[in-house]
Amino acid sequence: PNSNLDSDGDAALLEAIEPSALEIPAETERLLLPRPLEYETHVEMFAGATGMIFDPLSAAATASRLVLGEVLQPQRLARLVDQSTRTPDAPTVDEVVEVAVAAIFTRSPDEDARRSEIRRVTQGVLVDRLLEVIVATETTPWVRSRLMASVDSLERRLAGGGASAVDRAHRQLLLSSIQRFRARPWAKD
C-alpha cells in the first residue's frame, strides 16, 4: 500500500476505530446507569440491543459507522480516483480499502475477548459500508468497479476462516451478507 495514506488522514481515522480506542473503560461503564422509563429517546442516545442498559458494542458500531462513513464517502472516493491518475503517489481507492481491511481484520496478538468482539462489530460495519457505497446512487461506475474488486478480495480473505469458532461463524455471517448482496437485483449506471 501507498505510504502516503498517512498524509491523507485515513490512518489516523482508522486508529479511532481500533478496539483499544472503542473499548469503554469498566469504570465509565459503571457510571452509565439505565435510563429512567420516563425519559424519552433523543438524537444523542445510542440505539442499542440491550434494552435500557447502555450497550457498549452498539456504541462501538456507531463510532465505526461515523469513521467509515467519512473514509468511504462516494464523492471522496471519486476524488481519489481522479487524483491518483494525476499524481502517482496519491492514494488509490483500492489502497484506502486495503488499509481499512488490514487494520480492521488484523487481530492484535494480545487482544482479549472484549476487544475481539469490538473488532468483529467493526468488521461488520466495514462490510455493510462497502456494500452500501457500491449501490449508492451518488457512487460513480469507476468507484463502484474498484469497490467490487475490493469486496472480491475481502470475500477471499473471509473464506480463509478464523482463529476461533466465534471468528469462523462471524466470517461466515459476513460472507453470507456479501452473497445476499450479490444475489440481490440492482441496476446502476
Short mmCIF file of C-alpha atoms in Angstrom, two decimals:
data_model
loop_
_atom_site.label_atom_id
_atom_site.label_comp_id
_atom_site.label_asym_id
_atom_site.label_seq_id
_atom_site.Cartn_x
_atom_site.Cartn_y
_atom_site.Cartn_z
CA PRO A 1 0.00 0.00 0.00
CA ASN A 2 0.92 3.61 -0.58
CA SER A 3 2.82 5.13 2.33
CA ASN A 4 1.12 8.47 1.63
CA LEU A 5 -2.12 7.23 3.17
CA ASP A 6 -0.96 8.72 6.46
CA SER A 7 -0.91 12.18 4.93
CA ASP A 8 -4.46 11.60 3.70
CA GLY A 9 -5.61 11.16 7.29
CA ASP A 10 -7.02 7.67 6.82
CA ALA A 11 -4.54 6.05 9.18
CA ALA A 12 -5.48 8.49 11.94
CA LEU A 13 -9.17 7.89 11.35
CA LEU A 14 -8.70 4.13 11.37
CA GLU A 15 -6.86 4.37 14.71
CA ALA A 16 -10.08 5.84 16.11
CA ILE A 17 -11.87 2.56 15.43
CA GLU A 18 -9.23 0.25 16.83
CA PRO A 19 -10.79 -1.89 19.59
CA SER A 20 -8.49 -0.27 22.16
CA ALA A 21 -9.92 3.16 21.22
CA LEU A 22 -13.54 1.95 21.11
CA GLU A 23 -13.47 -0.02 24.33
CA ILE A 24 -15.25 1.86 27.09
CA PRO A 25 -13.39 1.53 30.38
CA ALA A 26 -15.17 -0.51 33.05
CA GLU A 27 -15.17 2.50 35.41
CA THR A 28 -17.03 4.55 32.80
CA GLU A 29 -19.49 1.76 32.03
CA ARG A 30 -20.39 1.58 35.72
CA LEU A 31 -21.37 5.25 35.57
CA LEU A 32 -23.72 4.72 32.64
CA LEU A 33 -26.86 3.81 34.53
CA PRO A 34 -30.05 2.64 32.84
CA ARG A 35 -32.21 5.44 31.50
CA PRO A 36 -35.31 6.08 33.63
CA LEU A 37 -38.52 4.89 31.98
CA GLU A 38 -40.00 8.39 31.79
CA TYR A 39 -37.08 9.71 29.68
CA GLU A 40 -37.84 9.90 26.00
CA THR A 41 -35.27 8.92 23.41
CA HIS A 42 -33.44 11.65 21.52
CA VAL A 43 -30.76 12.04 18.87
CA GLU A 44 -27.84 11.89 21.32
CA MET A 45 -28.75 8.41 22.54
CA PHE A 46 -27.20 5.30 21.04
CA ALA A 47 -29.59 2.77 19.62
CA GLY A 48 -28.69 -0.39 21.44
CA ALA A 49 -29.51 -4.06 21.52
CA THR A 50 -29.53 -4.38 25.32
CA GLY A 51 -32.79 -2.64 26.18
CA MET A 52 -32.49 0.14 28.71
CA ILE A 53 -28.93 -0.79 29.68
CA PHE A 54 -26.12 1.06 27.88
CA ASP A 55 -24.82 -1.06 25.01
CA PRO A 56 -21.06 -0.56 24.55
CA LEU A 57 -20.97 -2.73 21.41
CA SER A 58 -23.63 -0.59 19.73
CA ALA A 59 -21.64 2.48 20.74
CA ALA A 60 -18.60 0.94 19.02
CA ALA A 61 -20.71 0.25 15.93
CA THR A 62 -21.93 3.85 15.85
CA ALA A 63 -18.40 5.24 16.16
CA SER A 64 -17.21 2.84 13.43
CA ARG A 65 -20.05 3.93 11.13
CA LEU A 66 -19.10 7.58 11.64
CA VAL A 67 -15.45 6.98 10.75
CA LEU A 68 -16.03 4.59 7.87
CA GLY A 69 -18.77 6.86 6.53
CA GLU A 70 -16.11 9.52 6.02
CA VAL A 71 -13.31 7.25 4.81
CA LEU A 72 -15.64 5.54 2.30
CA GLN A 73 -17.71 8.52 1.19
CA PRO A 74 -18.66 8.19 -2.51
CA GLN A 75 -17.62 11.70 -3.55
CA ARG A 76 -14.32 11.41 -1.72
CA LEU A 77 -13.63 8.07 -3.39
CA ALA A 78 -14.34 9.65 -6.81
CA ARG A 79 -11.81 12.37 -5.99
CA LEU A 80 -9.26 9.71 -5.05
CA VAL A 81 -9.71 8.04 -8.43
CA ASP A 82 -9.10 11.33 -10.20
CA GLN A 83 -6.18 12.38 -8.00
CA SER A 84 -4.45 9.01 -8.30
CA THR A 85 -4.50 9.29 -12.10
CA ARG A 86 -2.73 12.65 -11.96
CA THR A 87 -0.41 12.18 -9.01
CA PRO A 88 1.47 8.86 -8.92
CA ASP A 89 1.97 8.84 -5.15
CA ALA A 90 -1.63 9.79 -4.31
CA PRO A 91 -3.59 7.04 -2.55
CA THR A 92 -5.97 4.99 -4.66
CA VAL A 93 -9.42 3.72 -3.72
CA ASP A 94 -8.00 0.20 -3.69
CA GLU A 95 -5.24 1.20 -1.26
CA VAL A 96 -7.62 3.03 1.07
CA VAL A 97 -9.91 0.00 1.26
CA GLU A 98 -6.94 -2.37 1.60
CA VAL A 99 -5.56 -0.35 4.52
CA ALA A 100 -9.00 -0.27 6.17
CA VAL A 101 -9.47 -4.03 5.74
CA ALA A 102 -5.97 -4.76 7.06
CA ALA A 103 -6.48 -2.51 10.08
CA ILE A 104 -9.92 -3.87 10.90
CA PHE A 105 -9.31 -7.55 10.17
CA THR A 106 -5.83 -7.92 11.68
CA ARG A 107 -6.13 -9.15 15.24
CA SER A 108 -3.60 -8.00 17.80
CA PRO A 109 -1.79 -10.95 19.47
CA ASP A 110 -2.72 -9.65 22.93
CA GLU A 111 -6.36 -8.93 22.07
CA ASP A 112 -8.75 -10.10 24.79
CA ALA A 113 -12.30 -11.39 24.27
CA ARG A 114 -13.84 -7.93 24.73
CA ARG A 115 -11.63 -6.28 22.11
CA SER A 116 -12.11 -9.22 19.75
CA GLU A 117 -15.86 -8.69 19.93
CA ILE A 118 -15.44 -4.98 19.25
CA ARG A 119 -13.25 -5.87 16.26
CA ARG A 120 -15.98 -8.19 14.93
CA VAL A 121 -18.53 -5.36 15.31
CA THR A 122 -16.26 -3.03 13.31
CA GLN A 123 -15.71 -5.71 10.65
CA GLY A 124 -19.47 -5.97 10.17
CA VAL A 125 -19.74 -2.20 9.87
CA LEU A 126 -16.99 -2.16 7.21
CA VAL A 127 -18.66 -4.86 5.11
CA ASP A 128 -22.03 -3.10 5.39
CA ARG A 129 -20.48 0.25 4.40
CA LEU A 130 -18.70 -1.19 1.36
CA LEU A 131 -21.94 -2.77 0.14
CA GLU A 132 -23.93 0.43 0.82
CA VAL A 133 -21.50 2.58 -1.15
CA ILE A 134 -21.48 0.20 -4.11
CA VAL A 135 -25.24 0.65 -4.62
CA ALA A 136 -25.46 4.32 -3.60
CA THR A 137 -26.84 6.49 -6.40
CA GLU A 138 -24.01 9.01 -5.98
CA THR A 139 -21.31 6.35 -6.47
CA THR A 140 -19.72 6.60 -9.89
CA PRO A 141 -19.18 3.49 -12.02
CA TRP A 142 -15.39 3.91 -11.76
CA VAL A 143 -15.60 3.89 -7.96
CA ARG A 144 -18.17 1.08 -7.94
CA SER A 145 -15.90 -1.19 -10.01
CA ARG A 146 -12.98 -0.64 -7.63
CA LEU A 147 -15.16 -1.33 -4.60
CA MET A 148 -16.48 -4.52 -6.23
CA ALA A 149 -12.88 -5.66 -6.71
CA SER A 150 -12.20 -4.85 -3.06
CA VAL A 151 -15.23 -6.88 -1.97
CA ASP A 152 -13.98 -9.78 -4.13
CA SER A 153 -10.64 -9.62 -2.31
CA LEU A 154 -12.33 -9.36 1.08
CA GLU A 155 -14.52 -12.34 0.24
CA ARG A 156 -11.40 -14.45 -0.41
CA ARG A 157 -9.92 -13.25 2.89
CA LEU A 158 -13.08 -14.16 4.80
CA ALA A 159 -13.18 -17.62 3.23
CA GLY A 160 -9.88 -18.33 4.97
CA GLY A 161 -11.71 -18.91 8.24
CA GLY A 162 -10.85 -17.59 11.67
CA ALA A 163 -8.88 -18.42 14.77
CA SER A 164 -11.87 -19.43 16.91
CA ALA A 165 -15.30 -20.92 16.38
CA VAL A 166 -16.82 -17.47 17.04
CA ASP A 167 -14.49 -15.89 14.45
CA ARG A 168 -15.34 -18.56 11.89
CA ALA A 169 -19.09 -18.09 12.47
CA HIS A 170 -18.69 -14.33 12.22
CA ARG A 171 -16.74 -14.58 8.97
CA GLN A 172 -19.41 -16.92 7.61
CA LEU A 173 -22.05 -14.33 8.51
CA LEU A 174 -20.09 -11.62 6.67
CA LEU A 175 -19.70 -13.92 3.65
CA SER A 176 -23.45 -14.55 3.73
CA SER A 177 -24.07 -10.79 3.68
CA ILE A 178 -21.87 -10.44 0.61
CA GLN A 179 -23.56 -13.40 -1.10
CA ARG A 180 -27.03 -11.95 -0.39
CA PHE A 181 -25.81 -8.63 -1.80
CA ARG A 182 -24.59 -10.34 -4.97
CA ALA A 183 -27.91 -12.18 -5.38
CA ARG A 184 -29.94 -9.01 -4.98
CA PRO A 185 -31.01 -7.44 -8.25
CA TRP A 186 -29.75 -3.88 -8.55
CA ALA A 187 -29.19 -1.76 -11.58
CA LYS A 188 -26.92 1.24 -11.60
CA ASP A 189 -25.48 3.27 -14.47
#
